[in-house]
Amino acid sequence: YLGACVELGPEDVEADKASGAKVTYFEGYLWDPPRAKEAIRQTAKLAHAAGREVSMTLSDPFCVDRYRDEFLDLMRSGTVDIVFANSHEIKSLYQTSSFDEALAQIRKDCKIAAVTRSEKGSVIVRGDETVVIKATTIKELVDT
């Protein structure tokens, strides 16, 4: 919840949960409060020390614009293993209009990336492996 998360800090990290979860997940929006950054980094250290993984979502292109360099550093340093994004966010991250170019870049920067593409479905990349998931066809769109 974006309202309560502004109070998150290192003192809120529960070591047993950080080291016990198979994958710890955080929203890119959570990167806004400085103390939350400390909590996320602390959690990532605990998780990795226990052989676990850390994932994040890029949250939105505006969030990516604010923290592009920091998000790339989180990925490239191995602090974040898995990234969730949509096609707009990944193109914003790599400052390109080409989805294929952005996908080629993100596969180098993290272990796994899962990218949604609206009516084009999703793409998951891990190293040289690519999995394309087609969007589900619907008869009538009622509400987005």
mmCIF file with all atom_site columns, C-alpha atoms in Angstrom:
data_model
loop_
_atom_site.group_PDB
_atom_site.id
_atom_site.type_symbol
_atom_site.label_atom_id
_atom_site.label_alt_id
_atom_site.label_comp_id
_atom_site.label_asym_id
_atom_site.label_entity_id
_atom_site.label_seq_id
_atom_site.pdbx_PDB_ins_code
_atom_site.Cartn_x
_atom_site.Cartn_y
_atom_site.Cartn_z
_atom_site.occupancy
_atom_site.B_iso_or_equiv
_atom_site.pdbx_formal_charge
_atom_site.auth_seq_id
_atom_site.auth_comp_id
_atom_site.auth_asym_id
_atom_site.auth_atom_id
_atom_site.pdbx_PDB_model_num
ATOM 1   C CA . TYR A 1 1   ? 0.000   0.000   0.000   1.00 0.00 ? 1   TYR A CA 1
ATOM 2   C CA . LEU A 1 2   ? 1.575   3.279   -1.098  1.00 0.00 ? 2   LEU A CA 1
ATOM 3   C CA . GLY A 1 3   ? 0.244   5.147   1.934   1.00 0.00 ? 3   GLY A CA 1
ATOM 4   C CA . ALA A 1 4   ? 1.748   2.928   4.636   1.00 0.00 ? 4   ALA A CA 1
ATOM 5   C CA . CYS A 1 5   ? 4.980   2.144   2.781   1.00 0.00 ? 5   CYS A CA 1
ATOM 6   C CA . VAL A 1 6   ? 6.328   5.644   3.280   1.00 0.00 ? 6   VAL A CA 1
ATOM 7   C CA . GLU A 1 7   ? 7.054   4.600   6.885   1.00 0.00 ? 7   GLU A CA 1
ATOM 8   C CA . LEU A 1 8   ? 8.993   1.445   5.944   1.00 0.00 ? 8   LEU A CA 1
ATOM 9   C CA . GLY A 1 9   ? 12.546  1.373   7.235   1.00 0.00 ? 9   GLY A CA 1
ATOM 10  C CA . PRO A 1 10  ? 15.360  -1.056  8.071   1.00 0.00 ? 10  PRO A CA 1
ATOM 11  C CA . GLU A 1 11  ? 13.914  -1.690  11.534  1.00 0.00 ? 11  GLU A CA 1
ATOM 12  C CA . ASP A 1 12  ? 10.867  -3.260  9.870   1.00 0.00 ? 12  ASP A CA 1
ATOM 13  C CA . VAL A 1 13  ? 12.867  -5.995  8.123   1.00 0.00 ? 13  VAL A CA 1
ATOM 14  C CA . GLU A 1 14  ? 12.279  -9.414  9.657   1.00 0.00 ? 14  GLU A CA 1
ATOM 15  C CA . ALA A 1 15  ? 15.441  -11.424 9.023   1.00 0.00 ? 15  ALA A CA 1
ATOM 16  C CA . ASP A 1 16  ? 13.703  -14.811 9.218   1.00 0.00 ? 16  ASP A CA 1
ATOM 17  C CA . LYS A 1 17  ? 11.162  -13.786 6.579   1.00 0.00 ? 17  LYS A CA 1
ATOM 18  C CA . ALA A 1 18  ? 13.784  -12.202 4.309   1.00 0.00 ? 18  ALA A CA 1
ATOM 19  C CA . SER A 1 19  ? 15.961  -15.321 4.424   1.00 0.00 ? 19  SER A CA 1
ATOM 20  C CA . GLY A 1 20  ? 13.040  -17.749 4.415   1.00 0.00 ? 20  GLY A CA 1
ATOM 21  C CA . ALA A 1 21  ? 11.062  -16.570 1.405   1.00 0.00 ? 21  ALA A CA 1
ATOM 22  C CA . LYS A 1 22  ? 11.957  -18.209 -1.899  1.00 0.00 ? 22  LYS A CA 1
ATOM 23  C CA . VAL A 1 23  ? 11.552  -14.837 -3.631  1.00 0.00 ? 23  VAL A CA 1
ATOM 24  C CA . THR A 1 24  ? 11.168  -11.449 -1.973  1.00 0.00 ? 24  THR A CA 1
ATOM 25  C CA . TYR A 1 25  ? 9.243   -8.913  -4.058  1.00 0.00 ? 25  TYR A CA 1
ATOM 26  C CA . PHE A 1 26  ? 9.094   -5.129  -3.946  1.00 0.00 ? 26  PHE A CA 1
ATOM 27  C CA . GLU A 1 27  ? 7.382   -2.466  -6.008  1.00 0.00 ? 27  GLU A CA 1
ATOM 28  C CA . GLY A 1 28  ? 9.491   0.125   -7.789  1.00 0.00 ? 28  GLY A CA 1
ATOM 29  C CA . TYR A 1 29  ? 7.244   2.749   -6.180  1.00 0.00 ? 29  TYR A CA 1
ATOM 30  C CA . LEU A 1 30  ? 8.763   1.722   -2.865  1.00 0.00 ? 30  LEU A CA 1
ATOM 31  C CA . TRP A 1 31  ? 12.079  3.148   -4.054  1.00 0.00 ? 31  TRP A CA 1
ATOM 32  C CA . ASP A 1 32  ? 10.787  6.694   -3.396  1.00 0.00 ? 32  ASP A CA 1
ATOM 33  C CA . PRO A 1 33  ? 11.256  6.846   0.416   1.00 0.00 ? 33  PRO A CA 1
ATOM 34  C CA . PRO A 1 34  ? 14.991  6.849   1.324   1.00 0.00 ? 34  PRO A CA 1
ATOM 35  C CA . ARG A 1 35  ? 14.527  4.642   4.394   1.00 0.00 ? 35  ARG A CA 1
ATOM 36  C CA . ALA A 1 36  ? 12.667  2.082   2.287   1.00 0.00 ? 36  ALA A CA 1
ATOM 37  C CA . LYS A 1 37  ? 15.747  1.850   0.048   1.00 0.00 ? 37  LYS A CA 1
ATOM 38  C CA . GLU A 1 38  ? 17.770  0.879   3.107   1.00 0.00 ? 38  GLU A CA 1
ATOM 39  C CA . ALA A 1 39  ? 15.176  -1.743  4.049   1.00 0.00 ? 39  ALA A CA 1
ATOM 40  C CA . ILE A 1 40  ? 15.163  -3.205  0.536   1.00 0.00 ? 40  ILE A CA 1
ATOM 41  C CA . ARG A 1 41  ? 18.952  -3.412  0.359   1.00 0.00 ? 41  ARG A CA 1
ATOM 42  C CA . GLN A 1 42  ? 19.063  -5.019  3.808   1.00 0.00 ? 42  GLN A CA 1
ATOM 43  C CA . THR A 1 43  ? 16.388  -7.528  2.812   1.00 0.00 ? 43  THR A CA 1
ATOM 44  C CA . ALA A 1 44  ? 18.243  -8.356  -0.411  1.00 0.00 ? 44  ALA A CA 1
ATOM 45  C CA . LYS A 1 45  ? 21.468  -9.077  1.517   1.00 0.00 ? 45  LYS A CA 1
ATOM 46  C CA . LEU A 1 46  ? 19.628  -11.394 3.894   1.00 0.00 ? 46  LEU A CA 1
ATOM 47  C CA . ALA A 1 47  ? 17.812  -13.136 1.050   1.00 0.00 ? 47  ALA A CA 1
ATOM 48  C CA . HIS A 1 48  ? 20.939  -13.659 -1.042  1.00 0.00 ? 48  HIS A CA 1
ATOM 49  C CA . ALA A 1 49  ? 22.942  -14.874 1.969   1.00 0.00 ? 49  ALA A CA 1
ATOM 50  C CA . ALA A 1 50  ? 20.285  -17.591 2.352   1.00 0.00 ? 50  ALA A CA 1
ATOM 51  C CA . GLY A 1 51  ? 20.400  -18.501 -1.352  1.00 0.00 ? 51  GLY A CA 1
ATOM 52  C CA . ARG A 1 52  ? 17.087  -16.788 -2.101  1.00 0.00 ? 52  ARG A CA 1
ATOM 53  C CA . GLU A 1 53  ? 16.138  -14.316 -4.821  1.00 0.00 ? 53  GLU A CA 1
ATOM 54  C CA . VAL A 1 54  ? 14.823  -10.757 -4.952  1.00 0.00 ? 54  VAL A CA 1
ATOM 55  C CA . SER A 1 55  ? 12.345  -9.438  -7.487  1.00 0.00 ? 55  SER A CA 1
ATOM 56  C CA . MET A 1 56  ? 10.934  -6.043  -8.324  1.00 0.00 ? 56  MET A CA 1
ATOM 57  C CA . THR A 1 57  ? 8.465   -4.417  -10.638 1.00 0.00 ? 57  THR A CA 1
ATOM 58  C CA . LEU A 1 58  ? 9.354   -1.235  -12.484 1.00 0.00 ? 58  LEU A CA 1
ATOM 59  C CA . SER A 1 59  ? 5.898   0.136   -11.468 1.00 0.00 ? 59  SER A CA 1
ATOM 60  C CA . ASP A 1 60  ? 5.446   2.783   -14.196 1.00 0.00 ? 60  ASP A CA 1
ATOM 61  C CA . PRO A 1 61  ? 7.490   4.737   -16.773 1.00 0.00 ? 61  PRO A CA 1
ATOM 62  C CA . PHE A 1 62  ? 7.536   7.842   -14.528 1.00 0.00 ? 62  PHE A CA 1
ATOM 63  C CA . CYS A 1 63  ? 9.036   5.806   -11.701 1.00 0.00 ? 63  CYS A CA 1
ATOM 64  C CA . VAL A 1 64  ? 11.618  4.459   -14.150 1.00 0.00 ? 64  VAL A CA 1
ATOM 65  C CA . ASP A 1 65  ? 12.439  8.010   -15.268 1.00 0.00 ? 65  ASP A CA 1
ATOM 66  C CA . ARG A 1 66  ? 13.060  9.041   -11.652 1.00 0.00 ? 66  ARG A CA 1
ATOM 67  C CA . TYR A 1 67  ? 15.256  6.059   -10.791 1.00 0.00 ? 67  TYR A CA 1
ATOM 68  C CA . ARG A 1 68  ? 16.605  4.708   -14.081 1.00 0.00 ? 68  ARG A CA 1
ATOM 69  C CA . ASP A 1 69  ? 20.248  4.627   -13.000 1.00 0.00 ? 69  ASP A CA 1
ATOM 70  C CA . GLU A 1 70  ? 19.426  3.204   -9.576  1.00 0.00 ? 70  GLU A CA 1
ATOM 71  C CA . PHE A 1 71  ? 17.139  0.504   -11.018 1.00 0.00 ? 71  PHE A CA 1
ATOM 72  C CA . LEU A 1 72  ? 19.819  -0.502  -13.516 1.00 0.00 ? 72  LEU A CA 1
ATOM 73  C CA . ASP A 1 73  ? 22.371  -0.623  -10.701 1.00 0.00 ? 73  ASP A CA 1
ATOM 74  C CA . LEU A 1 74  ? 20.068  -2.836  -8.618  1.00 0.00 ? 74  LEU A CA 1
ATOM 75  C CA . MET A 1 75  ? 19.850  -5.251  -11.532 1.00 0.00 ? 75  MET A CA 1
ATOM 76  C CA . ARG A 1 76  ? 23.473  -5.115  -12.672 1.00 0.00 ? 76  ARG A CA 1
ATOM 77  C CA . SER A 1 77  ? 24.857  -5.436  -9.142  1.00 0.00 ? 77  SER A CA 1
ATOM 78  C CA . GLY A 1 78  ? 22.779  -8.562  -8.535  1.00 0.00 ? 78  GLY A CA 1
ATOM 79  C CA . THR A 1 79  ? 20.702  -6.942  -5.790  1.00 0.00 ? 79  THR A CA 1
ATOM 80  C CA . VAL A 1 80  ? 17.620  -7.718  -7.905  1.00 0.00 ? 80  VAL A CA 1
ATOM 81  C CA . ASP A 1 81  ? 17.393  -11.056 -9.709  1.00 0.00 ? 81  ASP A CA 1
ATOM 82  C CA . ILE A 1 82  ? 13.930  -10.941 -11.286 1.00 0.00 ? 82  ILE A CA 1
ATOM 83  C CA . VAL A 1 83  ? 12.217  -7.962  -12.933 1.00 0.00 ? 83  VAL A CA 1
ATOM 84  C CA . PHE A 1 84  ? 8.551   -7.544  -13.820 1.00 0.00 ? 84  PHE A CA 1
ATOM 85  C CA . ALA A 1 85  ? 7.639   -4.799  -16.280 1.00 0.00 ? 85  ALA A CA 1
ATOM 86  C CA . ASN A 1 86  ? 5.368   -3.847  -19.113 1.00 0.00 ? 86  ASN A CA 1
ATOM 87  C CA . SER A 1 87  ? 6.543   -2.858  -22.583 1.00 0.00 ? 87  SER A CA 1
ATOM 88  C CA . HIS A 1 88  ? 6.362   0.888   -21.833 1.00 0.00 ? 88  HIS A CA 1
ATOM 89  C CA . GLU A 1 89  ? 8.425   0.553   -18.657 1.00 0.00 ? 89  GLU A CA 1
ATOM 90  C CA . ILE A 1 90  ? 11.161  -1.563  -20.225 1.00 0.00 ? 90  ILE A CA 1
ATOM 91  C CA . LYS A 1 91  ? 11.500  0.828   -23.176 1.00 0.00 ? 91  LYS A CA 1
ATOM 92  C CA . SER A 1 92  ? 11.698  3.725   -20.736 1.00 0.00 ? 92  SER A CA 1
ATOM 93  C CA . LEU A 1 93  ? 14.353  1.903   -18.710 1.00 0.00 ? 93  LEU A CA 1
ATOM 94  C CA . TYR A 1 94  ? 16.621  1.567   -21.747 1.00 0.00 ? 94  TYR A CA 1
ATOM 95  C CA . GLN A 1 95  ? 15.527  4.846   -23.357 1.00 0.00 ? 95  GLN A CA 1
ATOM 96  C CA . THR A 1 96  ? 14.547  3.251   -26.632 1.00 0.00 ? 96  THR A CA 1
ATOM 97  C CA . SER A 1 97  ? 11.399  3.033   -28.731 1.00 0.00 ? 97  SER A CA 1
ATOM 98  C CA . SER A 1 98  ? 12.298  -0.543  -29.714 1.00 0.00 ? 98  SER A CA 1
ATOM 99  C CA . PHE A 1 99  ? 10.827  -3.313  -27.571 1.00 0.00 ? 99  PHE A CA 1
ATOM 100 C CA . ASP A 1 100 ? 13.269  -5.846  -29.048 1.00 0.00 ? 100 ASP A CA 1
ATOM 101 C CA . GLU A 1 101 ? 16.259  -3.653  -28.197 1.00 0.00 ? 101 GLU A CA 1
ATOM 102 C CA . ALA A 1 102 ? 15.037  -3.181  -24.628 1.00 0.00 ? 102 ALA A CA 1
ATOM 103 C CA . LEU A 1 103 ? 14.411  -6.915  -24.255 1.00 0.00 ? 103 LEU A CA 1
ATOM 104 C CA . ALA A 1 104 ? 17.933  -7.679  -25.487 1.00 0.00 ? 104 ALA A CA 1
ATOM 105 C CA . GLN A 1 105 ? 19.317  -5.318  -22.855 1.00 0.00 ? 105 GLN A CA 1
ATOM 106 C CA . ILE A 1 106 ? 17.286  -6.555  -19.903 1.00 0.00 ? 106 ILE A CA 1
ATOM 107 C CA . ARG A 1 107 ? 18.236  -10.177 -20.533 1.00 0.00 ? 107 ARG A CA 1
ATOM 108 C CA . LYS A 1 108 ? 21.850  -9.089  -19.866 1.00 0.00 ? 108 LYS A CA 1
ATOM 109 C CA . ASP A 1 109 ? 21.000  -7.144  -16.715 1.00 0.00 ? 109 ASP A CA 1
ATOM 110 C CA . CYS A 1 110 ? 19.016  -9.620  -14.609 1.00 0.00 ? 110 CYS A CA 1
ATOM 111 C CA . LYS A 1 111 ? 18.470  -13.360 -14.231 1.00 0.00 ? 111 LYS A CA 1
ATOM 112 C CA . ILE A 1 112 ? 14.813  -13.336 -15.297 1.00 0.00 ? 112 ILE A CA 1
ATOM 113 C CA . ALA A 1 113 ? 12.560  -10.658 -16.780 1.00 0.00 ? 113 ALA A CA 1
ATOM 114 C CA . ALA A 1 114 ? 8.820   -11.024 -17.330 1.00 0.00 ? 114 ALA A CA 1
ATOM 115 C CA . VAL A 1 115 ? 7.348   -8.351  -19.591 1.00 0.00 ? 115 VAL A CA 1
ATOM 116 C CA . THR A 1 116 ? 3.676   -7.843  -20.383 1.00 0.00 ? 116 THR A CA 1
ATOM 117 C CA . ARG A 1 117 ? 2.694   -6.523  -23.813 1.00 0.00 ? 117 ARG A CA 1
ATOM 118 C CA . SER A 1 118 ? -1.039  -5.918  -23.552 1.00 0.00 ? 118 SER A CA 1
ATOM 119 C CA . GLU A 1 119 ? -2.857  -7.579  -26.470 1.00 0.00 ? 119 GLU A CA 1
ATOM 120 C CA . LYS A 1 120 ? 0.453   -9.077  -27.639 1.00 0.00 ? 120 LYS A CA 1
ATOM 121 C CA . GLY A 1 121 ? 0.724   -11.231 -24.514 1.00 0.00 ? 121 GLY A CA 1
ATOM 122 C CA . SER A 1 122 ? 3.898   -11.570 -22.439 1.00 0.00 ? 122 SER A CA 1
ATOM 123 C CA . VAL A 1 123 ? 7.550   -12.436 -22.884 1.00 0.00 ? 123 VAL A CA 1
ATOM 124 C CA . ILE A 1 124 ? 9.802   -14.037 -20.292 1.00 0.00 ? 124 ILE A CA 1
ATOM 125 C CA . VAL A 1 125 ? 13.564  -14.070 -20.793 1.00 0.00 ? 125 VAL A CA 1
ATOM 126 C CA . ARG A 1 126 ? 16.257  -15.905 -18.860 1.00 0.00 ? 126 ARG A CA 1
ATOM 127 C CA . GLY A 1 127 ? 19.717  -15.803 -20.369 1.00 0.00 ? 127 GLY A CA 1
ATOM 128 C CA . ASP A 1 128 ? 19.364  -16.981 -23.954 1.00 0.00 ? 128 ASP A CA 1
ATOM 129 C CA . GLU A 1 129 ? 15.970  -18.568 -23.269 1.00 0.00 ? 129 GLU A CA 1
ATOM 130 C CA . THR A 1 130 ? 12.794  -16.771 -24.412 1.00 0.00 ? 130 THR A CA 1
ATOM 131 C CA . VAL A 1 131 ? 9.234   -17.817 -23.650 1.00 0.00 ? 131 VAL A CA 1
ATOM 132 C CA . VAL A 1 132 ? 6.419   -16.028 -25.475 1.00 0.00 ? 132 VAL A CA 1
ATOM 133 C CA . ILE A 1 133 ? 2.937   -16.270 -23.965 1.00 0.00 ? 133 ILE A CA 1
ATOM 134 C CA . LYS A 1 134 ? 0.043   -15.309 -26.195 1.00 0.00 ? 134 LYS A CA 1
ATOM 135 C CA . ALA A 1 135 ? -2.678  -13.071 -24.815 1.00 0.00 ? 135 ALA A CA 1
ATOM 136 C CA . THR A 1 136 ? -5.973  -14.724 -24.037 1.00 0.00 ? 136 THR A CA 1
ATOM 137 C CA . THR A 1 137 ? -8.586  -13.922 -26.650 1.00 0.00 ? 137 THR A CA 1
ATOM 138 C CA . ILE A 1 138 ? -11.786 -12.482 -25.231 1.00 0.00 ? 138 ILE A CA 1
ATOM 139 C CA . LYS A 1 139 ? -15.175 -12.237 -26.881 1.00 0.00 ? 139 LYS A CA 1
ATOM 140 C CA . GLU A 1 140 ? -16.231 -8.947  -25.345 1.00 0.00 ? 140 GLU A CA 1
ATOM 141 C CA . LEU A 1 141 ? -14.241 -6.427  -23.314 1.00 0.00 ? 141 LEU A CA 1
ATOM 142 C CA . VAL A 1 142 ? -16.414 -5.315  -20.424 1.00 0.00 ? 142 VAL A CA 1
ATOM 143 C CA . ASP A 1 143 ? -14.021 -3.401  -18.192 1.00 0.00 ? 143 ASP A CA 1
ATOM 144 C CA . THR A 1 144 ? -10.277 -2.821  -18.298 1.00 0.00 ? 144 THR A CA 1
#
